[in-house]
Structures are given as C-alpha cells and as structure tokens.
XYZ file of C-alpha atoms in Angstrom:
342
model
C 197.263 101.691 71.217
C 198.459 100.625 74.669
C 196.839 97.521 76.136
C 194.823 98.010 79.325
C 194.123 95.269 81.759
C 191.314 95.654 84.301
C 190.942 93.243 87.218
C 187.640 93.077 89.031
C 188.173 91.791 92.590
C 184.587 92.382 93.791
C 180.947 92.126 92.902
C 180.152 95.191 95.026
C 177.914 97.442 92.900
C 180.093 100.574 93.557
C 182.565 99.260 90.916
C 180.002 98.888 88.056
C 180.574 102.431 86.901
C 184.334 101.920 86.375
C 183.747 98.545 84.710
C 181.271 100.234 82.406
C 183.746 102.922 81.492
C 186.351 100.432 80.489
C 183.829 98.354 78.460
C 182.690 101.511 76.622
C 186.312 102.334 75.737
C 186.703 98.792 74.463
C 183.703 99.316 72.195
C 185.362 102.444 70.895
C 188.439 100.511 69.775
C 190.635 100.542 72.898
C 192.627 97.460 73.681
C 191.011 96.450 76.952
C 191.153 93.063 78.662
C 188.673 92.454 81.503
C 189.631 89.883 84.140
C 186.780 88.987 86.425
C 188.100 87.683 89.765
C 185.007 88.755 91.744
C 184.281 85.198 92.775
C 187.858 84.214 93.619
C 188.424 84.614 97.330
C 192.149 84.454 96.849
C 192.384 87.547 94.687
C 193.794 90.693 96.333
C 191.087 93.063 97.599
C 188.416 90.363 97.132
C 184.994 91.738 98.123
C 186.224 95.311 98.677
C 184.965 98.352 96.776
C 188.044 98.689 94.615
C 189.347 97.790 91.127
C 192.814 97.399 89.676
C 194.213 98.259 86.200
C 197.480 98.123 84.384
C 198.257 100.694 81.711
C 201.564 101.772 80.090
C 203.518 99.700 82.584
C 201.833 101.400 85.565
C 199.393 100.033 88.135
C 196.251 101.923 88.798
C 193.899 101.618 91.807
C 190.276 102.647 91.723
C 188.965 103.217 95.238
C 185.158 103.533 95.387
C 184.771 103.402 99.215
C 182.179 105.765 100.653
C 184.861 107.544 102.644
C 187.919 106.753 104.678
C 186.354 104.090 106.848
C 188.999 101.402 105.934
C 192.458 103.139 106.016
C 194.243 99.751 106.391
C 193.013 98.478 103.032
C 193.500 101.865 101.492
C 197.142 101.745 102.653
C 197.430 98.313 100.960
C 195.974 99.848 97.813
C 198.518 102.573 97.853
C 201.328 100.088 98.302
C 200.111 98.132 95.278
C 199.839 100.926 92.690
C 201.539 103.900 91.058
C 198.327 105.918 90.635
C 195.454 105.984 93.165
C 192.079 107.311 92.156
C 189.631 107.865 94.917
C 185.884 108.460 94.764
C 185.468 110.266 98.189
C 188.454 112.431 97.850
C 189.767 114.813 100.534
C 193.151 116.414 100.040
C 193.287 117.164 103.777
C 192.498 113.615 104.865
C 194.981 112.238 102.349
C 197.811 114.352 103.874
C 196.789 113.428 107.347
C 196.458 109.692 106.820
C 198.909 109.023 103.993
C 201.560 111.827 104.164
C 204.142 109.994 102.091
C 201.793 108.848 99.340
C 199.187 111.639 99.073
C 200.852 113.030 95.891
C 199.800 109.851 94.098
C 196.148 110.216 95.015
C 193.696 111.808 92.543
C 189.967 112.516 92.755
C 187.822 110.023 90.797
C 184.542 111.910 90.846
C 180.847 111.068 91.428
C 179.854 107.371 91.835
C 176.477 105.975 90.888
C 175.283 102.544 89.881
C 175.393 102.474 86.026
C 176.327 99.282 84.292
C 176.997 97.672 80.892
C 175.271 94.600 79.496
C 178.586 92.821 79.230
C 179.598 93.541 82.874
C 180.771 90.158 84.063
C 180.407 91.094 87.786
C 176.712 91.926 87.618
C 174.020 89.727 89.022
C 173.744 86.263 87.521
C 170.960 85.611 84.955
C 168.818 83.533 87.395
C 168.664 86.520 89.798
C 167.901 88.928 86.907
C 164.997 86.755 85.887
C 163.633 86.798 89.397
C 163.665 90.643 89.597
C 160.364 91.306 87.783
C 158.650 88.789 90.083
C 159.885 90.761 93.029
C 158.530 94.011 91.508
C 162.126 95.164 90.630
C 164.082 95.938 87.506
C 167.104 93.695 86.589
C 170.477 95.438 87.149
C 171.438 95.244 83.430
C 168.632 97.678 82.587
C 170.647 100.556 84.139
C 173.020 101.342 81.250
C 174.232 104.954 80.626
C 171.551 106.093 78.232
C 168.866 105.333 80.983
C 170.229 108.201 83.008
C 171.200 110.801 80.411
C 169.433 114.085 79.875
C 170.440 116.938 77.513
C 169.714 119.904 79.793
C 167.258 121.501 77.219
C 163.932 120.064 78.522
C 161.654 122.995 79.415
C 160.996 123.553 83.135
C 157.629 123.064 84.592
C 155.520 126.058 85.737
C 156.070 125.906 88.664
C 159.332 123.935 88.493
C 159.071 120.381 89.727
C 161.177 119.568 92.853
C 162.249 116.029 93.855
C 163.651 114.381 96.963
C 162.891 110.696 97.343
C 165.318 109.067 99.854
C 165.822 106.455 102.504
C 166.692 106.560 106.206
C 169.581 104.967 108.166
C 169.068 103.532 111.560
C 171.462 102.843 114.430
C 173.036 99.395 114.352
C 173.919 97.293 117.402
C 177.211 96.199 115.735
C 178.148 99.865 115.488
C 177.567 100.723 119.164
C 180.249 103.094 120.350
C 181.212 104.028 116.815
C 180.599 107.589 115.604
C 179.030 106.057 112.511
C 175.934 105.369 114.516
C 175.494 109.041 115.325
C 176.116 109.860 111.714
C 173.326 107.578 110.603
C 170.885 109.190 113.066
C 171.819 112.711 111.939
C 171.472 111.771 108.276
C 167.979 110.464 108.889
C 166.910 113.473 110.938
C 168.222 115.947 108.260
C 166.464 114.148 105.521
C 163.150 114.128 107.408
C 163.414 117.832 108.143
C 164.192 118.662 104.543
C 161.163 116.747 103.214
C 158.836 118.317 105.776
C 160.116 121.834 104.951
C 159.803 121.425 101.188
C 156.332 119.901 101.452
C 155.215 122.867 103.543
C 156.759 125.476 101.221
C 156.004 123.917 97.768
C 153.058 121.606 98.127
C 152.163 119.739 94.982
C 155.236 121.128 93.145
C 157.393 118.951 95.417
C 157.555 115.133 95.166
C 159.376 113.882 98.274
C 159.252 111.125 100.838
C 160.954 107.996 102.084
C 160.652 104.364 101.332
C 158.395 101.978 103.240
C 160.469 99.943 105.796
C 160.317 99.408 109.600
C 162.588 102.287 110.314
C 160.535 104.714 108.207
C 157.338 103.527 109.970
C 159.053 104.241 113.328
C 160.547 107.681 112.551
C 158.291 109.333 109.990
C 155.336 107.167 108.826
C 153.635 110.388 107.374
C 156.473 110.669 104.817
C 156.296 107.173 103.353
C 155.593 107.158 99.658
C 154.180 104.244 97.544
C 156.651 101.576 96.595
C 156.267 102.292 92.822
C 157.959 105.679 93.454
C 160.983 104.098 95.058
C 161.618 101.172 92.777
C 164.666 102.338 90.842
C 163.308 102.315 87.317
C 160.229 104.270 88.322
C 162.298 106.488 90.504
C 164.537 107.435 87.591
C 161.446 108.344 85.541
C 160.506 110.808 88.174
C 164.095 112.263 88.156
C 163.758 112.860 84.392
C 160.321 114.577 84.999
C 161.750 116.940 87.619
C 163.682 120.196 87.359
C 165.331 120.576 90.685
C 166.724 117.625 92.632
C 167.810 117.584 96.292
C 170.957 115.768 97.452
C 172.030 115.057 100.976
C 175.188 113.666 102.557
C 175.539 109.855 102.535
C 177.282 107.446 104.869
C 180.860 108.334 105.898
C 180.317 111.811 104.450
C 180.024 110.469 100.910
C 178.323 112.179 98.014
C 175.556 109.782 97.406
C 174.825 107.957 94.177
C 171.669 109.995 93.642
C 173.745 113.015 92.973
C 175.588 111.368 90.122
C 172.266 110.442 88.709
C 170.987 114.033 88.964
C 174.101 115.244 87.033
C 173.687 112.561 84.417
C 170.114 113.584 83.934
C 171.042 117.235 83.557
C 169.047 118.519 86.526
C 169.467 121.616 88.679
C 170.870 120.465 92.010
C 170.393 121.733 95.562
C 172.797 119.800 97.735
C 173.963 119.613 101.362
C 177.467 120.860 101.696
C 179.871 118.429 100.147
C 182.592 116.891 102.263
C 184.595 115.605 99.305
C 186.063 116.963 96.023
C 185.182 115.676 92.553
C 186.894 115.952 89.225
C 186.667 118.885 86.773
C 184.880 122.155 87.112
C 181.883 121.180 89.195
C 181.186 124.499 90.990
C 178.913 125.988 93.623
C 176.560 128.403 92.080
C 177.002 126.956 88.587
C 176.350 123.204 88.872
C 174.654 123.225 92.300
C 173.579 125.378 95.284
C 174.522 124.182 98.742
C 172.849 124.189 102.133
C 173.494 123.228 105.724
C 169.982 123.156 107.251
C 166.465 122.429 106.037
C 165.770 126.110 106.037
C 168.778 126.888 103.902
C 167.645 124.188 101.536
C 164.255 125.858 101.058
C 166.019 129.151 100.444
C 168.302 127.641 97.837
C 165.359 125.982 96.034
C 163.625 129.410 96.046
C 166.612 130.992 94.274
C 166.178 128.592 91.352
C 162.353 128.706 91.361
C 162.382 132.428 91.134
C 164.969 132.539 88.347
C 163.982 130.229 85.483
C 167.023 131.427 83.484
C 169.363 130.428 86.318
C 167.609 127.115 86.724
C 167.935 126.332 82.954
C 171.575 127.389 82.875
C 172.335 124.989 85.734
C 170.692 122.121 83.851
C 172.835 122.929 80.773
C 175.951 123.140 82.977
C 175.386 119.688 84.419
C 174.673 118.301 80.972
C 178.035 119.581 79.883
C 179.801 118.374 82.997
C 178.440 114.832 82.501
C 179.725 114.687 78.898
C 183.154 115.776 79.869
C 183.725 114.242 83.257
C 181.063 111.818 84.488
C 179.992 109.710 81.480
C 181.573 106.316 82.347
C 183.966 106.228 79.427
C 185.045 109.759 80.005
C 185.481 109.276 83.756
C 187.807 106.443 83.055
C 189.547 108.056 80.055
C 190.371 111.119 82.213
C 192.243 108.881 84.660
C 194.218 107.368 81.922
C 195.114 110.841 80.632
C 196.555 111.615 84.105
C 198.848 108.671 83.603
C 199.771 109.830 80.102
C 200.685 113.296 81.337
C 202.741 111.923 84.130
C 204.744 109.855 81.664
C-alpha cells in the first residue's frame, strides 16, 4: 500500500475533519504518517485553514476556507500542489480567478467540526480539562459516532423542526468591505426564518439564537437558554429532530451545521447553496431549498405534509454520509481521484 504523508500547518478547527479522515484510514491499515506542524510558525501555510498531503508521488492541497476570501494564499496553494481539493467549490469562480489551474481543482464537500481522539492539533489537555468548568464539552468528545444517524428513526407527529443559530454583527475592521453587509444580511435572514417558523409551527419548532450582546440588541425575544446552544446539548436536539434548517454562512459558505444534519440523517431545508459538494447531493432528494423566510416555511410544509417524502430524505442523507461525508470516505474519495488520474 502506498505511503501517505499528511502535514498539519494549522490548529484551525476547520481542518479537524480531514485529519480525522486520515487517522481513520490509518486505523483501517493504510500507511499514514501524520506530521503536526501546527505550532511551527515557519511551516508553509502556518495558521491558515489548509492541509497538505503527499500520495503516490503527488502533492495534495486541502483548502477548507469558507469561500474565496484569500485568493493570494489559494494561488500559493495551487502553485505548491498537483491536486487541489476545495471545501467551498465554485467552478465559475475557479475559472475566473485561476484560469490556468482550475482543471486541477476538485470539490471537497461539506465541512463540520468532527475530530479523532488522536488528533494532534486539537486543544491541549489543560484546556480540555477546563471545558467542563466553563459549561462546555471538550473538543475530543466530537468524534464521528457522536454525529451519526441511520435515517430510520420514526418521525414525530407532528414532525420536529430545528433551527438554532447565531448572528453575525458588523465589524469596525471590515468597514468598507462587502463582508460587513453580508454579515448583516445573514443575521436578518436568520431572524426572519425563526420568527416565521415559530408563527407557523409553534411548539413543533425549536428555534432561536444564542445569548450574546448582539442577540440582545437585534432580537432579544429569540434568545434561547444556553443549555440548548452548548454543542453537546445542541447535537442531542439535532438527533431528536426530523427537519433541520440551514442558512448561508460567511463568505457564502455552506455552514458546519449542514454537515452535521447530513451526518445525523435528517431532512434538510436549506437556503440556496452558493457552492458545490461532492457526490450526488441533490435538490429535492437530499434537501429542499429556499431564498426567503416565506419560501422556507413553504418548503418545510412540503415535508410535514408528506411523511413518506420526509423519511425518504432522511434515508438519502444517511446513504450520502456513508458514501461521501464520513471522514474516512471523504478523504478516501480524494485519494481515488489521484488514483484515477494516474
């Protein structure tokens, strides 16, 4: 079996999913060497949301940026690799920004924070020990099985709908940057969705925002207790739900919650996606899309009124997870692209 060398240049949590995938392959007998350079400021791409691998004499670059907000470092990544795998993938943007290299760029898929107990770039032990004292769960708790569902759990009557989220505020350091307007628009959309679903579905809907100064300023009536937004308790609510709502993240990204919904095998109603993912993740099969809060309510109604369609979507997402999103499969699929090219 070919040796694989993975270099970790960052402790940024976006990379945990990829590290986990390689560690899972190592447990399955693959010859994987993990090199942790996340604390070495002299390593290439130090502190950036990226990982580097070597396989069959080729160099692989894993880009887990939210979007295309750092084209200069993306260009450096392209110059340093033979195969470039991108989380927030847009064929159009690739052609526009990197016309001579776009043929070497491939979609990576959904990203969410899932880790492995042997992940060397995770938080140090002393910080993990402090987490319970802060009312939080240590990072190493969030291994793949914590997220996984089988798609066969019976639906509630009525189906249970979930949208617990956070808001983004304008930042002084982003003044003049379109990202500030994007943050404001994201928050407004999320507030509208929660209010519309509360009005339509009452107690069948669990939704709200975390308690923080911005939430108190913009929508204090939507703040939910902290125990609902702490990640471990939040995931328990995901597993108890049937339909989960996803909205666009920063830089047009597909948020980490969406990957969690897929892993948990839930039916998904999601704001129109700006980026492509791997495999056969399809509108109408794996999710229903919307552009406005009103359209969100209408999409949810289609699932609530058709238990068979709702259950079929849960099963479709369970199957998608096993083939494309489970961390070892996500990484293995990138290696198969290299195999096919060679």
